[in-house]
């Protein structure tokens, strides 16, 4: 295939504003007064702990690469430098039984993520210390984070303090808690693993119209009649509500990350305090809907010429719009201006 025709933006992604690097997930490491170190253990010949200073003195490699978050924003030309994972692994000696590699964060929730060892090496994973020539900021994972090119960004763990070589894979935090796909290839759109619930249970819950507080990731409600659905506090990542009737439904405080609302009837629906990161509302009817306090990183309101319907009773406060990509921000502002 002619390389020239390979698009730069993976499917379903939007380009963030120039120089913008959104903050996603945990905002800081587990509080500790211990100095920063990186320990490599598990199936290695010589388990080793590197001090931050030792890492800084090893040969540094610079990589300029594109990052792709599962919540549908991408950013180009991110300039990181640090130590190549392969250099560190060579120095400790990897056992032949090692097949997986787990990256563990200094995190209150024991955050980690793992990769197939061959993938981690072939991507030239970087143990990054610097961004744009400056030490990585704390909220972006400083002083030590891994950067895994060629996978969704959740594989790049902030506040890295341990690397373990394993013979059997160990699912990471997002992969276990949120059903994020363990392979995470943005070019294949590997965002989520198979749904957590079976069809019969889904049908029962749909009949009852009560999803409140339940984890129903990836549930398929497309074309369903669900007016007045109670989905307060539900976990509905990747749920499919395409063309469904959800008039006057209550999604307050729900996790709707990457949910699909294209063409849905959302008249009078409540989205107060919801996570709408990566969600898609293009062509939906938002008359009377309330989005107060919603999180909109990577949210799509309109695509392929399909705009949502809004009216003077739609509540989309100005103060939630900043995380949108420039195109989506403009689109929403134009829509709102029609009713100013
Ligand atoms: N320790 C830790 N690492 C993490 C996360 C997290 O919540 N905790 N979130 C992941 C996700 S989903 C993304 S998109 C990136 C976000 O990194 P950023 O906040 O620097 O953009 O970090 C990844 N690494
Ligand atoms: Mo992410």
Short mmCIF file of C-alpha atoms and ligand atoms in Angstrom, two decimals:
data_model
loop_
_atom_site.label_atom_id
_atom_site.label_comp_id
_atom_site.label_asym_id
_atom_site.label_seq_id
_atom_site.Cartn_x
_atom_site.Cartn_y
_atom_site.Cartn_z
CA UNK A 1 0.00 0.00 0.00
CA UNK A 2 1.14 3.51 -0.72
CA UNK A 3 2.18 5.07 2.57
CA UNK A 4 0.96 8.39 1.31
CA UNK A 5 -2.66 7.34 1.78
CA UNK A 6 -2.31 6.24 5.40
CA UNK A 7 -4.34 8.82 7.35
CA UNK A 8 -2.66 10.33 10.36
CA UNK A 9 -5.74 10.45 12.60
CA UNK A 10 -7.03 7.01 13.68
CA UNK A 11 -10.74 6.26 13.11
CA UNK A 12 -13.20 7.97 15.48
CA UNK A 13 -10.58 10.42 16.83
CA UNK A 14 -10.62 14.25 16.84
CA UNK A 15 -7.58 16.49 16.88
CA UNK A 16 -7.23 18.54 20.09
CA UNK A 17 -6.53 22.27 19.86
CA UNK A 18 -2.91 23.16 19.00
CA UNK A 19 -0.58 22.77 22.00
CA UNK A 20 -3.41 21.49 24.17
CA UNK A 21 -2.72 18.40 26.27
CA UNK A 22 -5.87 17.36 28.20
CA UNK A 23 -5.57 15.92 31.70
CA UNK A 24 -7.21 12.51 32.01
CA UNK A 25 -7.59 10.14 34.96
CA UNK A 26 -5.68 10.59 38.19
CA UNK A 27 -4.31 14.08 38.83
CA UNK A 28 -1.42 13.16 41.12
CA UNK A 29 0.60 10.26 42.56
CA UNK A 30 0.04 8.54 45.90
CA UNK A 31 1.36 10.94 48.55
CA UNK A 32 4.76 9.74 49.72
CA UNK A 33 7.97 11.25 50.96
CA UNK A 34 10.08 8.44 49.45
CA UNK A 35 12.45 9.56 46.72
CA UNK A 36 11.39 8.62 43.17
CA UNK A 37 12.80 5.30 41.99
CA UNK A 38 11.99 2.76 39.29
CA UNK A 39 12.18 -0.91 40.27
CA UNK A 40 12.38 -3.65 37.64
CA UNK A 41 11.48 -7.08 38.99
CA UNK A 42 9.73 -10.35 38.16
CA UNK A 43 11.23 -12.56 35.44
CA UNK A 44 14.58 -10.77 35.20
CA UNK A 45 18.11 -11.95 35.96
CA UNK A 46 18.98 -9.01 38.16
CA UNK A 47 16.08 -7.19 39.86
CA UNK A 48 17.17 -3.56 40.03
CA UNK A 49 16.02 -0.26 41.48
CA UNK A 50 17.09 2.86 39.60
CA UNK A 51 17.06 6.24 41.30
CA UNK A 52 15.66 9.18 39.35
CA UNK A 53 19.18 10.55 39.19
CA UNK A 54 20.50 7.30 37.69
CA UNK A 55 17.76 7.36 35.06
CA UNK A 56 18.61 10.94 34.16
CA UNK A 57 22.27 9.98 33.65
CA UNK A 58 21.54 7.09 31.29
CA UNK A 59 21.59 7.81 27.53
CA UNK A 60 18.45 9.82 26.67
CA UNK A 61 16.38 9.28 23.54
CA UNK A 62 13.99 11.84 22.08
CA UNK A 63 10.79 10.77 20.36
CA UNK A 64 8.20 12.94 18.63
CA UNK A 65 4.92 11.08 18.38
CA UNK A 66 1.14 11.31 18.17
CA UNK A 67 -0.97 10.35 21.19
CA UNK A 68 -4.49 8.98 20.96
CA UNK A 69 -6.80 8.89 24.00
CA UNK A 70 -9.61 6.34 24.12
CA UNK A 71 -12.00 9.26 24.81
CA UNK A 72 -11.48 10.29 21.19
CA UNK A 73 -8.99 13.16 21.30
CA UNK A 74 -5.58 12.93 19.70
CA UNK A 75 -2.60 15.24 19.75
CA UNK A 76 0.22 15.30 17.20
CA UNK A 77 3.95 15.84 17.59
CA UNK A 78 4.34 15.34 21.32
CA UNK A 79 8.07 15.59 22.06
CA UNK A 80 9.19 13.28 24.87
CA UNK A 81 12.63 12.21 25.96
CA UNK A 82 13.89 9.65 28.40
CA UNK A 83 15.37 6.17 28.57
CA UNK A 84 14.39 3.47 26.09
CA UNK A 85 12.67 0.55 27.80
CA UNK A 86 14.85 -1.84 25.78
CA UNK A 87 18.02 -0.29 27.25
CA UNK A 88 16.74 -0.74 30.80
CA UNK A 89 15.64 -4.31 30.14
CA UNK A 90 18.99 -5.18 28.57
CA UNK A 91 20.76 -3.94 31.65
CA UNK A 92 18.75 -6.22 33.99
CA UNK A 93 18.49 -9.22 31.64
CA UNK A 94 15.03 -10.59 30.79
CA UNK A 95 14.34 -14.29 31.42
CA UNK A 96 13.18 -16.38 28.49
CA UNK A 97 9.84 -17.17 30.23
CA UNK A 98 8.84 -13.48 30.33
CA UNK A 99 6.00 -12.75 27.89
CA UNK A 100 4.22 -9.74 29.42
CA UNK A 101 5.27 -6.53 31.03
CA UNK A 102 3.29 -4.65 33.68
CA UNK A 103 3.84 -0.95 34.36
CA UNK A 104 2.88 -0.02 37.92
CA UNK A 105 2.13 3.49 39.12
CA UNK A 106 2.75 5.12 42.48
CA UNK A 107 -0.98 5.59 42.83
CA UNK A 108 -3.57 5.42 45.60
CA UNK A 109 -5.59 2.98 43.50
CA UNK A 110 -2.62 0.83 42.51
CA UNK A 111 -2.95 1.90 38.91
CA UNK A 112 -1.13 -0.21 36.33
CA UNK A 113 -1.28 -1.25 32.70
CA UNK A 114 0.33 -4.12 30.83
CA UNK A 115 1.55 -5.01 27.37
CA UNK A 116 2.74 -8.01 25.45
CA UNK A 117 6.50 -7.81 25.92
CA UNK A 118 7.21 -8.07 22.18
CA UNK A 119 4.81 -5.19 21.49
CA UNK A 120 6.36 -3.05 24.23
CA UNK A 121 9.78 -3.55 22.67
CA UNK A 122 8.79 -3.22 19.03
CA UNK A 123 7.02 0.10 19.73
CA UNK A 124 10.21 1.43 21.31
CA UNK A 125 8.45 2.26 24.54
CA UNK A 126 10.07 5.18 26.31
CA UNK A 127 10.52 5.69 30.02
CA UNK A 128 9.88 9.40 29.68
CA UNK A 129 11.35 12.05 31.98
CA UNK A 130 10.96 15.16 29.82
CA UNK A 131 8.30 16.78 27.66
CA UNK A 132 9.28 19.58 25.28
CA UNK A 133 12.71 19.77 26.89
CA UNK A 134 11.32 20.28 30.43
CA UNK A 135 10.85 17.72 33.20
CA UNK A 136 7.37 16.18 32.90
CA UNK A 137 4.86 18.06 35.05
CA UNK A 138 3.38 16.18 37.99
CA UNK A 139 -0.19 16.10 36.61
CA UNK A 140 1.09 14.58 33.36
CA UNK A 141 2.95 11.81 35.19
CA UNK A 142 6.24 13.42 36.22
CA UNK A 143 8.86 12.68 37.18
CA UNK A 144 8.64 9.25 35.47
CA UNK A 145 6.00 7.88 33.10
CA UNK A 146 6.05 5.36 30.29
CA UNK A 147 5.10 6.42 26.79
CA UNK A 148 3.80 3.66 24.55
CA UNK A 149 3.56 4.73 20.91
CA UNK A 150 0.97 2.92 18.79
CA UNK A 151 -1.55 2.18 21.56
CA UNK A 152 -4.34 4.20 23.16
CA UNK A 153 -2.86 6.49 25.78
CA UNK A 154 -4.15 4.51 28.78
CA UNK A 155 -1.22 2.16 28.21
CA UNK A 156 1.10 5.07 29.13
CA UNK A 157 1.18 4.99 32.93
CA UNK A 158 1.78 8.19 34.93
CA UNK A 159 4.11 8.19 38.01
CA UNK A 160 5.78 4.94 37.00
CA UNK A 161 7.55 3.29 39.94
CA UNK A 162 7.73 -0.39 39.03
CA UNK A 163 8.05 -2.61 35.98
CA UNK A 164 7.33 -6.31 36.34
CA UNK A 165 8.14 -9.02 33.82
CA UNK A 166 5.47 -11.75 33.84
CA UNK A 167 4.76 -15.11 32.21
CA UNK A 168 0.97 -14.58 32.50
CA UNK A 169 -0.67 -11.24 31.78
CA UNK A 170 -2.10 -9.12 34.60
CA UNK A 171 -4.91 -6.76 33.54
CA UNK A 172 -4.33 -3.10 34.28
CA UNK A 173 -6.59 -0.68 36.15
CA UNK A 174 -8.70 0.64 33.25
CA UNK A 175 -8.70 -2.72 31.52
CA UNK A 176 -10.12 -4.42 34.65
CA UNK A 177 -12.34 -1.61 36.00
CA UNK A 178 -13.71 -0.05 32.84
CA UNK A 179 -13.46 -2.79 30.26
CA UNK A 180 -10.93 -0.92 28.15
CA UNK A 181 -9.53 -3.23 25.51
CA UNK A 182 -6.32 -4.94 26.57
CA UNK A 183 -4.80 -4.68 23.08
CA UNK A 184 -5.73 -0.98 22.64
CA UNK A 185 -4.75 -0.51 18.99
CA UNK A 186 -6.23 2.86 17.89
CA UNK A 187 -6.08 1.87 14.19
CA UNK A 188 -8.41 -1.08 14.92
CA UNK A 189 -10.54 1.03 17.32
CA UNK A 190 -9.91 -1.46 20.11
CA UNK A 191 -11.52 0.71 22.79
CA UNK A 192 -13.53 -1.83 24.80
CA UNK A 193 -13.61 -5.54 25.50
CA UNK A 194 -16.86 -7.47 24.98
CA UNK A 195 -19.88 -6.22 26.98
CA UNK A 196 -20.02 -7.18 30.64
CA UNK A 197 -23.68 -8.28 30.63
CA UNK A 198 -25.63 -10.89 28.69
CA UNK A 199 -28.58 -10.19 26.42
CA UNK A 200 -31.27 -11.56 28.75
CA UNK A 201 -30.29 -9.40 31.69
CA UNK A 202 -30.06 -6.41 29.34
CA UNK A 203 -33.59 -7.10 28.07
CA UNK A 204 -34.96 -7.29 31.64
CA UNK A 205 -33.37 -4.00 32.65
CA UNK A 206 -34.59 -2.32 29.48
CA UNK A 207 -38.14 -3.49 30.23
CA UNK A 208 -37.90 -2.07 33.77
CA UNK A 209 -36.33 1.20 32.57
CA UNK A 210 -34.16 1.30 35.65
CA UNK A 211 -30.39 1.32 35.17
CA UNK A 212 -29.62 3.34 38.29
CA UNK A 213 -26.26 2.62 39.87
CA UNK A 214 -25.55 -0.40 37.62
CA UNK A 215 -22.51 -1.19 35.52
CA UNK A 216 -23.96 -1.72 32.04
CA UNK A 217 -20.93 -0.96 29.91
CA UNK A 218 -21.53 -1.40 26.17
CA UNK A 219 -25.24 -2.23 26.62
CA UNK A 220 -27.14 -2.05 23.33
CA UNK A 221 -30.28 0.12 23.61
CA UNK A 222 -30.34 1.32 20.01
CA UNK A 223 -33.84 2.16 18.71
CA UNK A 224 -35.40 1.34 22.12
CA UNK A 225 -38.39 3.11 23.67
CA UNK A 226 -36.96 4.24 27.00
CA UNK A 227 -38.69 7.51 27.93
CA UNK A 228 -38.15 8.43 31.59
CA UNK A 229 -35.26 5.97 31.96
CA UNK A 230 -33.67 6.16 35.40
CA UNK A 231 -29.93 5.93 34.79
CA UNK A 232 -28.71 7.99 37.71
CA UNK A 233 -25.12 7.10 38.59
CA UNK A 234 -24.93 4.24 36.08
CA UNK A 235 -21.72 3.13 34.43
CA UNK A 236 -22.61 3.28 30.74
CA UNK A 237 -19.28 3.55 28.96
CA UNK A 238 -19.62 2.73 25.26
CA UNK A 239 -23.41 2.15 25.66
CA UNK A 240 -25.34 2.26 22.39
CA UNK A 241 -28.37 4.59 22.52
CA UNK A 242 -28.47 5.36 18.79
CA UNK A 243 -31.94 6.53 17.68
CA UNK A 244 -33.46 5.54 21.05
CA UNK A 245 -36.29 7.48 22.69
CA UNK A 246 -34.84 8.74 25.99
CA UNK A 247 -37.14 11.73 26.53
CA UNK A 248 -37.05 12.97 30.16
CA UNK A 249 -34.50 10.35 31.16
CA UNK A 250 -32.23 11.00 34.10
CA UNK A 251 -28.51 10.31 33.56
CA UNK A 252 -27.32 12.50 36.44
CA UNK A 253 -23.78 11.60 37.59
CA UNK A 254 -23.65 8.68 35.12
CA UNK A 255 -20.49 7.66 33.33
CA UNK A 256 -21.34 8.03 29.63
CA UNK A 257 -17.79 8.00 28.36
CA UNK A 258 -17.82 7.05 24.64
CA UNK A 259 -21.61 6.45 24.74
CA UNK A 260 -23.43 6.65 21.39
CA UNK A 261 -26.45 9.00 21.33
CA UNK A 262 -26.56 9.67 17.59
CA UNK A 263 -30.10 10.49 16.52
CA UNK A 264 -31.54 9.84 19.99
CA UNK A 265 -34.50 11.71 21.43
CA UNK A 266 -33.00 13.39 24.50
CA UNK A 267 -35.74 15.97 25.03
CA UNK A 268 -35.81 17.07 28.67
CA UNK A 269 -33.12 14.52 29.59
CA UNK A 270 -30.87 15.30 32.55
CA UNK A 271 -27.10 15.01 32.06
CA UNK A 272 -26.15 16.90 35.22
CA UNK A 273 -22.59 16.05 36.34
CA UNK A 274 -22.19 13.29 33.75
CA UNK A 275 -18.98 12.13 32.18
CA UNK A 276 -19.57 12.61 28.45
CA UNK A 277 -15.92 12.21 27.44
CA UNK A 278 -15.84 10.83 23.90
CA UNK A 279 -19.66 10.58 23.74
CA UNK A 280 -21.44 11.34 20.48
CA UNK A 281 -24.69 13.35 20.35
CA UNK A 282 -24.79 14.23 16.68
CA UNK A 283 -28.29 14.46 15.30
CA UNK A 284 -29.82 14.03 18.78
CA UNK A 285 -32.78 16.09 19.99
CA UNK A 286 -31.49 18.10 22.95
CA UNK A 287 -34.49 20.41 23.40
CA UNK A 288 -34.90 20.98 27.13
CA UNK A 289 -31.91 18.76 27.99
CA UNK A 290 -29.70 19.86 30.90
CA UNK A 291 -25.91 19.37 30.60
CA UNK A 292 -24.93 21.36 33.69
CA UNK A 293 -21.54 20.22 35.00
CA UNK A 294 -20.97 17.61 32.27
CA UNK A 295 -17.39 16.68 31.23
CA UNK A 296 -16.93 17.19 27.51
CA UNK A 297 -13.37 16.16 26.62
CA UNK A 298 -13.58 14.60 23.15
CA UNK A 299 -17.39 14.89 22.99
CA UNK A 300 -18.94 15.09 19.53
CA UNK A 301 -22.07 17.21 19.06
CA UNK A 302 -22.16 17.21 15.28
CA UNK A 303 -20.52 15.20 12.52
CA UNK A 304 -21.09 14.63 8.80
CA UNK A 305 -23.47 17.58 8.71
CA UNK A 306 -25.76 16.09 11.37
CA UNK A 307 -26.38 18.70 14.05
CA UNK A 308 -28.19 18.18 17.33
CA UNK A 309 -31.47 20.02 17.80
CA UNK A 310 -31.50 22.54 20.62
CA UNK A 311 -33.91 25.23 21.72
CA UNK A 312 -34.11 28.03 24.29
CA UNK A 313 -34.74 25.48 27.07
CA UNK A 314 -31.58 23.47 26.37
CA UNK A 315 -29.05 24.05 29.16
CA UNK A 316 -25.43 23.89 27.94
CA UNK A 317 -23.53 26.27 30.24
CA UNK A 318 -20.58 28.15 28.75
CA UNK A 319 -18.29 26.93 31.56
CA UNK A 320 -18.36 23.28 30.40
CA UNK A 321 -17.32 23.95 26.80
CA UNK A 322 -13.56 24.53 27.15
CA UNK A 323 -12.50 20.85 26.73
CA UNK A 324 -14.16 20.52 23.29
CA UNK A 325 -12.02 20.35 20.18
CA UNK A 326 -12.00 23.59 18.15
CA UNK A 327 -14.48 22.30 15.52
CA UNK A 328 -16.97 21.05 18.08
CA UNK A 329 -16.63 24.19 20.19
CA UNK A 330 -17.46 26.36 17.18
CA UNK A 331 -20.40 24.18 16.26
CA UNK A 332 -21.93 24.34 19.76
CA UNK A 333 -21.32 28.10 20.03
CA UNK A 334 -23.07 28.64 16.69
CA UNK A 335 -26.03 26.57 17.81
CA UNK A 336 -26.30 28.39 21.15
CA UNK A 337 -25.95 31.77 19.48
CA UNK A 338 -29.17 31.03 17.61
CA UNK A 339 -30.96 31.40 20.93
CA UNK A 340 -28.90 34.14 22.57
N1 LIG B 1 -1.35 6.44 37.10
C1 LIG B 1 -2.21 6.70 36.09
N2 LIG B 1 -1.79 6.64 34.82
C2 LIG B 1 -2.64 6.89 33.80
C3 LIG B 1 -4.01 7.19 34.05
C4 LIG B 1 -4.42 7.27 35.39
O1 LIG B 1 -5.59 7.55 35.69
N3 LIG B 1 -3.50 7.01 36.38
N4 LIG B 1 -4.88 7.41 32.98
C5 LIG B 1 -4.47 6.93 31.64
C6 LIG B 1 -5.28 7.53 30.59
S1 LIG B 1 -6.82 6.89 30.30
C7 LIG B 1 -4.77 8.50 29.77
S2 LIG B 1 -5.63 9.07 28.43
C8 LIG B 1 -3.47 9.13 30.07
C9 LIG B 1 -3.70 10.60 30.31
O2 LIG B 1 -2.49 11.25 30.53
P1 LIG B 1 -2.49 12.82 30.69
O3 LIG B 1 -3.37 13.17 31.85
O4 LIG B 1 -1.06 13.20 30.86
O5 LIG B 1 -3.05 13.36 29.38
O6 LIG B 1 -2.83 8.57 31.21
C10 LIG B 1 -2.99 7.21 31.39
N5 LIG B 1 -2.17 6.82 32.51
MO1 LIG B 2 -7.52 7.77 28.16
#
